[in-house]
Every structure is written in C-alpha cells, then in structure tokens.
PDB file of C-alpha atoms in Angstrom:
ATOM      1  CA  UNK A   1       6.064 -23.617 -23.179  1.00 42.00           C
ATOM      2  CA  UNK A   2       5.844 -22.186 -19.632  1.00 48.00           C
ATOM      3  CA  UNK A   3       2.221 -20.432 -19.482  1.00 46.00           C
ATOM      4  CA  UNK A   4       2.042 -16.734 -17.818  1.00 46.00           C
ATOM      5  CA  UNK A   5       0.463 -17.734 -14.614  1.00 49.00           C
ATOM      6  CA  UNK A   6       3.285 -20.672 -14.386  1.00 50.00           C
ATOM      7  CA  UNK A   7       6.813 -18.450 -15.200  1.00 47.00           C
ATOM      8  CA  UNK A   8       5.237 -14.922 -12.848  1.00 55.00           C
ATOM      9  CA  UNK A   9       4.207 -17.824  -9.899  1.00 55.00           C
ATOM     10  CA  UNK A  10       6.359 -21.438 -11.297  1.00 59.00           C
ATOM     11  CA  UNK A  11       5.418 -24.095  -8.934  1.00 63.00           C
ATOM     12  CA  UNK A  12       8.229 -24.175  -6.464  1.00 74.00           C
ATOM     13  CA  UNK A  13       6.876 -20.442  -4.797  1.00 81.00           C
ATOM     14  CA  UNK A  14       3.981 -22.331  -3.495  1.00 79.00           C
ATOM     15  CA  UNK A  15       0.208 -22.732  -5.005  1.00 86.00           C
ATOM     16  CA  UNK A  16      -0.378 -19.826  -2.506  1.00 89.00           C
ATOM     17  CA  UNK A  17       1.212 -17.288  -3.718  1.00 90.00           C
ATOM     18  CA  UNK A  18      -0.182 -17.972  -7.697  1.00 89.00           C
ATOM     19  CA  UNK A  19      -3.269 -15.761  -5.266  1.00 91.00           C
ATOM     20  CA  UNK A  20      -1.179 -13.481  -3.284  1.00 92.00           C
ATOM     21  CA  UNK A  21       0.271 -12.416  -6.837  1.00 93.00           C
ATOM     22  CA  UNK A  22      -2.349 -11.867  -8.367  1.00 93.00           C
ATOM     23  CA  UNK A  23      -4.028  -9.425  -5.912  1.00 93.00           C
ATOM     24  CA  UNK A  24      -1.250  -7.793  -5.440  1.00 92.00           C
ATOM     25  CA  UNK A  25      -1.100  -6.444  -8.771  1.00 93.00           C
ATOM     26  CA  UNK A  26      -4.529  -5.976  -8.995  1.00 94.00           C
ATOM     27  CA  UNK A  27      -4.194  -3.921  -5.974  1.00 92.00           C
ATOM     28  CA  UNK A  28      -0.885  -2.263  -6.624  1.00 91.00           C
ATOM     29  CA  UNK A  29      -2.928  -1.039 -10.499  1.00 93.00           C
ATOM     30  CA  UNK A  30      -5.975   0.610  -8.192  1.00 92.00           C
ATOM     31  CA  UNK A  31      -3.858   2.150  -5.503  1.00 92.00           C
ATOM     32  CA  UNK A  32      -1.410   3.599  -8.443  1.00 92.00           C
ATOM     33  CA  UNK A  33      -4.553   5.405 -10.076  1.00 93.00           C
ATOM     34  CA  UNK A  34      -5.130   7.106  -6.404  1.00 93.00           C
ATOM     35  CA  UNK A  35      -1.310   8.145  -6.153  1.00 92.00           C
ATOM     36  CA  UNK A  36      -2.525  10.538  -9.139  1.00 93.00           C
ATOM     37  CA  UNK A  37      -5.892  11.140  -9.148  1.00 94.00           C
ATOM     38  CA  UNK A  38      -6.488  11.444  -5.559  1.00 94.00           C
ATOM     39  CA  UNK A  39      -3.982  15.190  -5.129  1.00 94.00           C
ATOM     40  CA  UNK A  40      -6.051  15.904  -8.299  1.00 95.00           C
ATOM     41  CA  UNK A  41      -9.756  15.633  -6.910  1.00 95.00           C
ATOM     42  CA  UNK A  42      -8.335  17.242  -3.619  1.00 95.00           C
ATOM     43  CA  UNK A  43      -6.579  20.240  -6.231  1.00 94.00           C
ATOM     44  CA  UNK A  44     -10.756  20.393  -8.010  1.00 94.00           C
ATOM     45  CA  UNK A  45     -12.112  21.153  -4.375  1.00 94.00           C
ATOM     46  CA  UNK A  46      -9.915  24.030  -2.955  1.00 94.00           C
ATOM     47  CA  UNK A  47      -6.681  25.197  -3.984  1.00 91.00           C
ATOM     48  CA  UNK A  48      -5.763  26.792  -0.714  1.00 94.00           C
ATOM     49  CA  UNK A  49      -1.976  24.721  -0.481  1.00 93.00           C
ATOM     50  CA  UNK A  50      -2.493  23.720   3.523  1.00 93.00           C
ATOM     51  CA  UNK A  51      -5.560  22.135   2.643  1.00 93.00           C
ATOM     52  CA  UNK A  52      -3.978  20.308   0.062  1.00 93.00           C
ATOM     53  CA  UNK A  53      -1.002  19.123   1.994  1.00 92.00           C
ATOM     54  CA  UNK A  54      -3.536  18.545   5.096  1.00 93.00           C
ATOM     55  CA  UNK A  55      -5.478  15.247   2.747  1.00 93.00           C
ATOM     56  CA  UNK A  56      -1.085  14.113   2.514  1.00 90.00           C
ATOM     57  CA  UNK A  57      -0.952  14.378   6.640  1.00 92.00           C
ATOM     58  CA  UNK A  58      -3.944  13.216   6.770  1.00 94.00           C
ATOM     59  CA  UNK A  59      -3.698   9.513   5.316  1.00 92.00           C
ATOM     60  CA  UNK A  60      -0.453   8.998   6.289  1.00 91.00           C
ATOM     61  CA  UNK A  61      -1.539   9.717  10.463  1.00 92.00           C
ATOM     62  CA  UNK A  62      -2.815   6.279  10.924  1.00 93.00           C
ATOM     63  CA  UNK A  63       0.637   5.121  10.225  1.00 91.00           C
ATOM     64  CA  UNK A  64       1.910   6.775  13.251  1.00 88.00           C
ATOM     65  CA  UNK A  65      -1.123   6.702  15.379  1.00 91.00           C
ATOM     66  CA  UNK A  66      -1.992   2.735  14.429  1.00 91.00           C
ATOM     67  CA  UNK A  67       1.223   1.140  12.969  1.00 88.00           C
ATOM     68  CA  UNK A  68       3.223  -1.013  16.244  1.00 89.00           C
ATOM     69  CA  UNK A  69      -1.071  -1.848  17.045  1.00 89.00           C
ATOM     70  CA  UNK A  70      -1.787  -3.130  13.863  1.00 89.00           C
ATOM     71  CA  UNK A  71       1.994  -5.071  14.248  1.00 87.00           C
ATOM     72  CA  UNK A  72       0.306  -6.759  17.226  1.00 88.00           C
ATOM     73  CA  UNK A  73      -3.260  -7.896  15.950  1.00 89.00           C
ATOM     74  CA  UNK A  74      -0.750  -9.353  13.013  1.00 87.00           C
ATOM     75  CA  UNK A  75       0.663 -11.352  15.590  1.00 84.00           C
ATOM     76  CA  UNK A  76      -2.697 -12.333  17.587  1.00 85.00           C
ATOM     77  CA  UNK A  77      -5.001 -12.567  14.599  1.00 87.00           C
ATOM     78  CA  UNK A  78      -6.159 -14.552  11.116  1.00 89.00           C
ATOM     79  CA  UNK A  79      -3.411 -12.589   9.033  1.00 90.00           C
ATOM     80  CA  UNK A  80      -5.491 -14.264   5.854  1.00 92.00           C
ATOM     81  CA  UNK A  81      -9.079 -12.759   7.048  1.00 93.00           C
ATOM     82  CA  UNK A  82      -7.549  -9.885   7.934  1.00 94.00           C
ATOM     83  CA  UNK A  83      -6.764  -8.631   4.725  1.00 95.00           C
ATOM     84  CA  UNK A  84     -10.147 -10.210   3.384  1.00 96.00           C
ATOM     85  CA  UNK A  85     -11.681  -7.156   5.880  1.00 96.00           C
ATOM     86  CA  UNK A  86      -9.146  -4.301   5.098  1.00 96.00           C
ATOM     87  CA  UNK A  87      -9.396  -4.560   1.299  1.00 96.00           C
ATOM     88  CA  UNK A  88     -13.166  -4.949   1.692  1.00 97.00           C
ATOM     89  CA  UNK A  89     -13.701  -2.161   4.019  1.00 97.00           C
ATOM     90  CA  UNK A  90     -11.729   0.046   1.593  1.00 97.00           C
ATOM     91  CA  UNK A  91     -13.350  -0.982  -1.420  1.00 97.00           C
ATOM     92  CA  UNK A  92     -16.660   0.533   0.213  1.00 98.00           C
ATOM     93  CA  UNK A  93     -15.426   3.663   1.618  1.00 97.00           C
ATOM     94  CA  UNK A  94     -13.309   4.536  -1.741  1.00 97.00           C
ATOM     95  CA  UNK A  95     -16.872   3.741  -3.891  1.00 97.00           C
ATOM     96  CA  UNK A  96     -18.913   5.907  -1.095  1.00 97.00           C
ATOM     97  CA  UNK A  97     -16.449   8.991  -1.766  1.00 97.00           C
ATOM     98  CA  UNK A  98     -15.959   7.310  -5.811  1.00 96.00           C
ATOM     99  CA  UNK A  99     -20.472   7.841  -6.164  1.00 97.00           C
ATOM    100  CA  UNK A 100     -20.426  10.948  -4.022  1.00 96.00           C
ATOM    101  CA  UNK A 101     -18.288  12.768  -6.030  1.00 96.00           C
ATOM    102  CA  UNK A 102     -19.988  11.708  -9.368  1.00 95.00           C
ATOM    103  CA  UNK A 103     -23.101  13.302  -7.465  1.00 95.00           C
ATOM    104  CA  UNK A 104     -20.781  16.396  -6.542  1.00 92.00           C
ATOM    105  CA  UNK A 105     -21.846  15.590  -2.784  1.00 92.00           C
ATOM    106  CA  UNK A 106     -18.744  15.347  -1.212  1.00 92.00           C
ATOM    107  CA  UNK A 107     -17.389  18.280   0.941  1.00 95.00           C
ATOM    108  CA  UNK A 108     -13.641  18.309   1.655  1.00 95.00           C
ATOM    109  CA  UNK A 109     -13.963  16.784   5.441  1.00 96.00           C
ATOM    110  CA  UNK A 110     -15.570  14.369   3.670  1.00 95.00           C
ATOM    111  CA  UNK A 111     -12.304  13.220   1.149  1.00 96.00           C
ATOM    112  CA  UNK A 112     -10.462  13.979   5.015  1.00 96.00           C
ATOM    113  CA  UNK A 113     -12.632  11.555   6.447  1.00 97.00           C
ATOM    114  CA  UNK A 114     -12.753   8.651   3.792  1.00 96.00           C
ATOM    115  CA  UNK A 115      -8.334   9.227   3.727  1.00 96.00           C
ATOM    116  CA  UNK A 116      -8.198   8.754   6.960  1.00 96.00           C
ATOM    117  CA  UNK A 117     -10.260   5.444   7.235  1.00 96.00           C
ATOM    118  CA  UNK A 118      -7.935   4.096   3.924  1.00 96.00           C
ATOM    119  CA  UNK A 119      -5.114   4.919   5.831  1.00 94.00           C
ATOM    120  CA  UNK A 120      -5.894   2.683   9.000  1.00 95.00           C
ATOM    121  CA  UNK A 121      -6.944  -0.252   6.736  1.00 95.00           C
ATOM    122  CA  UNK A 122      -3.912  -0.108   4.793  1.00 94.00           C
ATOM    123  CA  UNK A 123      -1.731  -0.270   7.792  1.00 94.00           C
ATOM    124  CA  UNK A 124      -3.829  -3.858   8.435  1.00 93.00           C
ATOM    125  CA  UNK A 125      -3.567  -4.900   5.642  1.00 93.00           C
ATOM    126  CA  UNK A 126       0.119  -3.642   4.688  1.00 91.00           C
ATOM    127  CA  UNK A 127       0.961  -5.145   8.439  1.00 91.00           C
ATOM    128  CA  UNK A 128      -0.336  -8.704   7.759  1.00 92.00           C
ATOM    129  CA  UNK A 129       0.397  -9.314   4.182  1.00 90.00           C
ATOM    130  CA  UNK A 130       4.147  -9.281   4.728  1.00 87.00           C
ATOM    131  CA  UNK A 131       3.339 -12.011   7.975  1.00 87.00           C
ATOM    132  CA  UNK A 132       1.295 -13.620   5.586  1.00 89.00           C
ATOM    133  CA  UNK A 133       4.133 -14.433   2.601  1.00 89.00           C
ATOM    134  CA  UNK A 134       6.202 -15.095   4.978  1.00 86.00           C
ATOM    135  CA  UNK A 135       3.380 -18.310   5.945  1.00 84.00           C
ATOM    136  CA  UNK A 136       2.706 -19.163   2.326  1.00 85.00           C
ATOM    137  CA  UNK A 137       6.064 -19.563   0.714  1.00 87.00           C
ATOM    138  CA  UNK A 138       8.708 -21.775   1.398  1.00 84.00           C
ATOM    139  CA  UNK A 139      11.776 -20.076   3.295  1.00 83.00           C
ATOM    140  CA  UNK A 140      14.488 -20.608   0.356  1.00 84.00           C
ATOM    141  CA  UNK A 141      12.093 -19.086  -1.719  1.00 83.00           C
ATOM    142  CA  UNK A 142      11.375 -15.779  -0.359  1.00 85.00           C
ATOM    143  CA  UNK A 143      14.061 -13.922  -1.407  1.00 84.00           C
ATOM    144  CA  UNK A 144      12.194 -14.221  -5.248  1.00 85.00           C
ATOM    145  CA  UNK A 145       8.543 -14.132  -3.964  1.00 86.00           C
ATOM    146  CA  UNK A 146       9.762 -10.523  -2.110  1.00 84.00           C
ATOM    147  CA  UNK A 147      11.223  -9.731  -5.021  1.00 83.00           C
ATOM    148  CA  UNK A 148       7.939 -10.146  -7.640  1.00 85.00           C
ATOM    149  CA  UNK A 149       6.187  -8.412  -5.390  1.00 86.00           C
ATOM    150  CA  UNK A 150       8.450  -4.832  -5.235  1.00 82.00           C
ATOM    151  CA  UNK A 151       8.936  -5.355  -9.295  1.00 83.00           C
ATOM    152  CA  UNK A 152       4.555  -5.467  -9.534  1.00 83.00           C
ATOM    153  CA  UNK A 153       4.598  -2.595  -6.544  1.00 83.00           C
ATOM    154  CA  UNK A 154       6.905  -0.330  -8.808  1.00 83.00           C
ATOM    155  CA  UNK A 155       5.865  -1.283 -12.454  1.00 86.00           C
ATOM    156  CA  UNK A 156       2.397  -1.023 -12.160  1.00 87.00           C
ATOM    157  CA  UNK A 157       1.711   0.942  -8.657  1.00 87.00           C
ATOM    158  CA  UNK A 158       4.166   3.733  -9.269  1.00 86.00           C
ATOM    159  CA  UNK A 159       4.507   3.195 -13.508  1.00 88.00           C
ATOM    160  CA  UNK A 160       1.247   2.193 -15.090  1.00 90.00           C
ATOM    161  CA  UNK A 161      -1.010   3.344 -11.924  1.00 91.00           C
ATOM    162  CA  UNK A 162      -0.440   7.307 -11.923  1.00 93.00           C
ATOM    163  CA  UNK A 163      -1.119   7.601 -15.558  1.00 93.00           C
ATOM    164  CA  UNK A 164      -4.421   6.392 -15.809  1.00 94.00           C
ATOM    165  CA  UNK A 165      -6.049   7.590 -12.706  1.00 94.00           C
ATOM    166  CA  UNK A 166      -5.275  10.908 -13.999  1.00 95.00           C
ATOM    167  CA  UNK A 167      -6.902   9.278 -17.489  1.00 95.00           C
ATOM    168  CA  UNK A 168      -9.578   8.037 -15.093  1.00 96.00           C
ATOM    169  CA  UNK A 169      -9.756  11.479 -13.509  1.00 95.00           C
ATOM    170  CA  UNK A 170     -10.032  12.953 -16.914  1.00 94.00           C
ATOM    171  CA  UNK A 171     -13.078  11.367 -17.897  1.00 94.00           C
ATOM    172  CA  UNK A 172     -14.230  11.733 -14.874  1.00 95.00           C
ATOM    173  CA  UNK A 173     -13.261  13.135 -10.619  1.00 94.00           C
ATOM    174  CA  UNK A 174     -15.426   9.570  -9.055  1.00 95.00           C
ATOM    175  CA  UNK A 175     -14.156   7.117 -11.910  1.00 96.00           C
ATOM    176  CA  UNK A 176     -10.883   6.348 -10.235  1.00 96.00           C
ATOM    177  CA  UNK A 177     -11.988   6.256  -7.148  1.00 97.00           C
ATOM    178  CA  UNK A 178     -14.459   3.405  -7.900  1.00 97.00           C
ATOM    179  CA  UNK A 179     -11.921   2.085  -9.995  1.00 97.00           C
ATOM    180  CA  UNK A 180      -9.676   1.473  -7.254  1.00 96.00           C
ATOM    181  CA  UNK A 181     -12.643   0.146  -5.286  1.00 97.00           C
ATOM    182  CA  UNK A 182     -13.275  -2.808  -7.649  1.00 97.00           C
ATOM    183  CA  UNK A 183      -9.251  -3.983  -7.544  1.00 96.00           C
ATOM    184  CA  UNK A 184     -10.228  -4.101  -3.641  1.00 97.00           C
ATOM    185  CA  UNK A 185     -12.703  -6.341  -4.195  1.00 97.00           C
ATOM    186  CA  UNK A 186     -10.802  -7.968  -6.145  1.00 96.00           C
ATOM    187  CA  UNK A 187      -8.263  -8.817  -4.617  1.00 96.00           C
ATOM    188  CA  UNK A 188      -9.938  -9.377  -1.347  1.00 96.00           C
ATOM    189  CA  UNK A 189     -11.632 -12.473  -3.649  1.00 96.00           C
ATOM    190  CA  UNK A 190      -7.989 -14.292  -4.099  1.00 95.00           C
ATOM    191  CA  UNK A 191      -6.960 -13.955  -0.856  1.00 95.00           C
ATOM    192  CA  UNK A 192     -10.111 -15.285   1.102  1.00 93.00           C
ATOM    193  CA  UNK A 193      -8.372 -18.201  -1.139  1.00 93.00           C
ATOM    194  CA  UNK A 194      -5.902 -18.516   0.520  1.00 91.00           C
ATOM    195  CA  UNK A 195      -5.595 -22.123   1.848  1.00 87.00           C
ATOM    196  CA  UNK A 196      -2.775 -21.009   4.520  1.00 78.00           C
ATOM    197  CA  UNK A 197      -3.488 -21.031   8.440  1.00 70.00           C
ATOM    198  CA  UNK A 198      -0.695 -19.801  10.029  1.00 66.00           C
ATOM    199  CA  UNK A 199      -0.828 -20.566  14.253  1.00 62.00           C
ATOM    200  CA  UNK A 200      -2.525 -18.539  16.347  1.00 62.00           C
ATOM    201  CA  UNK A 201      -0.542 -18.073  20.077  1.00 62.00           C
ATOM    202  CA  UNK A 202      -1.484 -19.164  22.455  1.00 59.00           C
ATOM    203  CA  UNK A 203      -3.796 -17.549  24.471  1.00 58.00           C
ATOM    204  CA  UNK A 204      -2.390 -18.530  28.102  1.00 52.00           C
ATOM    205  CA  UNK A 205       0.476 -16.068  27.035  1.00 60.00           C
ATOM    206  CA  UNK A 206      -0.670 -13.798  25.932  1.00 65.00           C
ATOM    207  CA  UNK A 207      -0.078 -10.161  27.400  1.00 74.00           C
ATOM    208  CA  UNK A 208      -1.808  -6.775  26.542  1.00 81.00           C
ATOM    209  CA  UNK A 209      -1.846  -5.100  23.359  1.00 82.00           C
ATOM    210  CA  UNK A 210       0.197  -2.191  25.016  1.00 84.00           C
ATOM    211  CA  UNK A 211       2.674  -4.038  26.233  1.00 86.00           C
ATOM    212  CA  UNK A 212       3.681  -5.893  23.537  1.00 84.00           C
ATOM    213  CA  UNK A 213       4.027  -2.510  21.916  1.00 86.00           C
ATOM    214  CA  UNK A 214       6.529  -1.287  24.673  1.00 87.00           C
ATOM    215  CA  UNK A 215       8.448  -4.625  24.111  1.00 87.00           C
ATOM    216  CA  UNK A 216       8.849  -4.782  20.614  1.00 84.00           C
ATOM    217  CA  UNK A 217      10.105  -0.515  20.395  1.00 86.00           C
ATOM    218  CA  UNK A 218      12.481  -1.319  22.442  1.00 89.00           C
ATOM    219  CA  UNK A 219      14.189  -4.467  21.373  1.00 89.00           C
ATOM    220  CA  UNK A 220      14.000  -2.265  18.186  1.00 86.00           C
ATOM    221  CA  UNK A 221      15.734   0.962  20.050  1.00 89.00           C
ATOM    222  CA  UNK A 222      18.368  -1.518  21.277  1.00 89.00           C
ATOM    223  CA  UNK A 223      19.445  -3.030  17.628  1.00 89.00           C
ATOM    224  CA  UNK A 224      21.833  -0.479  16.476  1.00 89.00           C
ATOM    225  CA  UNK A 225      20.863  -1.821  13.332  1.00 89.00           C
ATOM    226  CA  UNK A 226      17.436  -1.845  13.334  1.00 88.00           C
ATOM    227  CA  UNK A 227      16.614   1.641  14.135  1.00 90.00           C
ATOM    228  CA  UNK A 228      19.254   2.970  11.789  1.00 93.00           C
ATOM    229  CA  UNK A 229      17.462   1.339   9.532  1.00 91.00           C
ATOM    230  CA  UNK A 230      13.509   3.004  10.992  1.00 88.00           C
ATOM    231  CA  UNK A 231      15.079   5.935  11.574  1.00 91.00           C
ATOM    232  CA  UNK A 232      15.979   6.163   8.060  1.00 93.00           C
ATOM    233  CA  UNK A 233      13.589   5.463   6.326  1.00 88.00           C
ATOM    234  CA  UNK A 234      11.117   7.327   8.740  1.00 87.00           C
ATOM    235  CA  UNK A 235      13.190  10.672   7.921  1.00 90.00           C
ATOM    236  CA  UNK A 236      12.685   9.612   3.702  1.00 89.00           C
ATOM    237  CA  UNK A 237       9.016   9.037   4.222  1.00 86.00           C
ATOM    238  CA  UNK A 238       8.218  12.069   5.151  1.00 86.00           C
ATOM    239  CA  UNK A 239      10.669  15.002   3.302  1.00 88.00           C
ATOM    240  CA  UNK A 240       8.711  12.674   0.406  1.00 85.00           C
ATOM    241  CA  UNK A 241       5.355  13.031   2.224  1.00 85.00           C
ATOM    242  CA  UNK A 242       6.175  16.660   2.501  1.00 84.00           C
ATOM    243  CA  UNK A 243       7.731  17.083  -1.166  1.00 85.00           C
ATOM    244  CA  UNK A 244       5.128  15.213  -2.691  1.00 86.00           C
ATOM    245  CA  UNK A 245       1.480  17.258  -0.842  1.00 87.00           C
ATOM    246  CA  UNK A 246       1.211  19.619  -3.046  1.00 89.00           C
ATOM    247  CA  UNK A 247       3.146  18.889  -5.743  1.00 90.00           C
ATOM    248  CA  UNK A 248      -0.588  18.893  -7.805  1.00 93.00           C
ATOM    249  CA  UNK A 249      -0.292  22.402  -7.395  1.00 93.00           C
ATOM    250  CA  UNK A 250       2.954  22.530  -8.707  1.00 92.00           C
ATOM    251  CA  UNK A 251       2.338  21.079 -11.668  1.00 92.00           C
ATOM    252  CA  UNK A 252      -1.286  22.799 -12.255  1.00 91.00           C
ATOM    253  CA  UNK A 253      -0.240  26.372 -11.120  1.00 90.00           C
ATOM    254  CA  UNK A 254       3.236  26.923 -11.892  1.00 91.00           C
ATOM    255  CA  UNK A 255       3.809  24.206 -14.829  1.00 92.00           C
ATOM    256  CA  UNK A 256       0.119  23.827 -16.714  1.00 93.00           C
ATOM    257  CA  UNK A 257       0.039  21.193 -16.989  1.00 92.00           C
ATOM    258  CA  UNK A 258      -2.935  18.836 -17.136  1.00 92.00           C
ATOM    259  CA  UNK A 259      -4.877  15.712 -15.201  1.00 91.00           C
ATOM    260  CA  UNK A 260      -3.606  13.990 -17.802  1.00 91.00           C
ATOM    261  CA  UNK A 261      -0.011  15.041 -18.124  1.00 92.00           C
ATOM    262  CA  UNK A 262       0.595  14.847 -14.297  1.00 91.00           C
ATOM    263  CA  UNK A 263      -0.215  11.268 -13.949  1.00 92.00           C
ATOM    264  CA  UNK A 264       2.428  11.328 -16.422  1.00 91.00           C
ATOM    265  CA  UNK A 265       4.476  13.149 -14.320  1.00 90.00           C
ATOM    266  CA  UNK A 266       3.209  11.467 -11.360  1.00 87.00           C
ATOM    267  CA  UNK A 267       5.338   8.372 -12.904  1.00 88.00           C
ATOM    268  CA  UNK A 268       8.310   9.297 -14.163  1.00 83.00           C
ATOM    269  CA  UNK A 269      10.025   9.009 -10.867  1.00 73.00           C
ATOM    270  CA  UNK A 270       9.288   5.128 -10.787  1.00 74.00           C
ATOM    271  CA  UNK A 271      11.514   5.125 -14.479  1.00 74.00           C
ATOM    272  CA  UNK A 272      14.972   4.372 -12.944  1.00 68.00           C
ATOM    273  CA  UNK A 273      12.958   2.473 -10.646  1.00 64.00           C
ATOM    274  CA  UNK A 274      12.508   0.293 -13.388  1.00 67.00           C
ATOM    275  CA  UNK A 275      15.107   0.422 -15.698  1.00 68.00           C
ATOM    276  CA  UNK A 276      17.484  -0.367 -12.661  1.00 62.00           C
ATOM    277  CA  UNK A 277      15.658  -3.260 -11.742  1.00 60.00           C
ATOM    278  CA  UNK A 278      17.670  -5.617 -13.520  1.00 59.00           C
ATOM    279  CA  UNK A 279      21.274  -4.758 -11.984  1.00 55.00           C
ATOM    280  CA  UNK A 280      20.138  -5.992  -8.684  1.00 52.00           C
ATOM    281  CA  UNK A 281      20.475  -9.205  -7.206  1.00 44.00           C
ATOM    282  CA  UNK A 282      17.070  -9.673  -6.414  1.00 48.00           C
ATOM    283  CA  UNK A 283      15.414  -9.087  -9.678  1.00 45.00           C
ATOM    284  CA  UNK A 284      18.033 -11.245 -10.940  1.00 43.00           C
ATOM    285  CA  UNK A 285      16.995 -14.042  -9.487  1.00 49.00           C
ATOM    286  CA  UNK A 286      13.406 -13.052  -9.402  1.00 45.00           C
ATOM    287  CA  UNK A 287      12.991 -13.609 -12.913  1.00 43.00           C
ATOM    288  CA  UNK A 288      15.342 -16.425 -13.880  1.00 44.00           C
ATOM    289  CA  UNK A 289      13.809 -19.635 -15.294  1.00 42.00           C
TER     290      UNK A 289
END
C-alpha cells in the first residue's frame, strides 16, 4: 500500500512539493483558526461596528498598497527565502500579540498594527508561494499540485480551522494567536528545506520597481480577459470582506451565539465547496491514484 505521504504528494510532483504541501497544510490550519479568533478578539475589546469593521479593513489594506510591488520583488528575489522571512515575521508578530492578549495588555491599536503587519507579510508570502510552486513542480503536474493546495486550503483554512480557532479562543483569547504563530514557524522550517533555486534575472536588464509595476498594470488593462477576471475578483473580495467584517457582531448580538458556535457558523460556508470538489475535473485529477 502507498503511504499517506506518497498518496498526498506522489513522486511525480517532485521532492520539493513534499515540503511545500505539508507547509501549506500547517499554515492553512493556523490561518483558519485566526479567521474565527481574529474577529472574536476585536469584538471582545470593542462592540462598535466601525471599530470591528476597521480591523478587517486594516488587514486587507496592504493588498491595495503593496501587492503590485510585492509581485515585482518576487521576480527579483529568492522566492523561498521570501516565504521563510514572511512566515517567520508573521510568527513573531502573532506570538507577541498572543502573549500580550494573554497578559491582558493588548489595546485595540496594537491589534490594528499587528493586523496591518500580518497583511503586509501576506502579500509577499502569497505572491512568492505561487511563483515557487511553478519552479518546484514539473509543468505537466502543476494542475494536480495546485488542486491539492486549493483542497487543503478549503478543508483546513475554511472548514476545519475556524471551529478550532473559536474553541481555542474560548479557552483563552491569546491561545489561537500563539497557535497560529507556531504553525507559521513550522511552515517556515519546511519551506527552508526546499531545494529549488529559480534563476534570478540579470541585474543589468533590471528596471525601476515603479516602472515594472506600471508595465504590469498596462499589460493587464490591455488584455480584456485577464482584466475582466481581475476586476471580478476585486468586486467579489470587497463585497465579501464588507459582509464578513461585522459578522461577529451579528452572530453574538443578534443570534446570541457563543465563541464556539461562531466558529461553526464561519465554517459552514466551506461545506458547499468541499461537497462540490468531486464534481470538478481538477479534484478528480488531484486525488487520482
């Protein structure tokens, strides 16, 4: 019989994927825990809708400010080291915030600062992760690798993580933050062992970062298919974040849910995605023996 590791990350996906995939699993679980624990933490400090909604805005703001520049840096720097640095930084920020919360010394502004720093590091890590996968997995098997990463994100980050995060929050408000810090540290350790080293571009042909950003935006705008997709995702993300920003207040004040029940409520949205996976071609290919 094939081992679980060989089943989830078979040899045709490459040795590096056997490190990338477990790192994704671990970090997705930690991120999922924070999806429920983060709003609960802010709502435990303030019940003002504007202040609770501001937390979601602060965390997503770096994507608007830095995402394009992060993409340029991914093309210029070692993607593996970028992920390791970003995950290590996030682990430090979360551990510091978690300990402050456990000691009851974390004001709302400190939570905002931590969320902004986490969002900034996320722009680097997420952009670099996609690029690293392309370098680490043979081209013919990229679809399979992407499907497995997407599946782990749906199952762990959206379905399994939120109830766990809410349960940990009920035990102690800072515990899910420390847990997420541990998952990032573990993921960074795994990614540090990835062997692939994509060639860096020639310094002599390098242009200014701002110029490369402008060229990328110009290219996107003149390709109608990609432009439509990007704008659609933008609108979808804005509307989702707007609805989710104060969902914790609705759950607690209108529905009367406990912390654990809120975690279950958050995870319900992922049930449809999990049930729909087997009907897609990518899912069938991803889990084929």
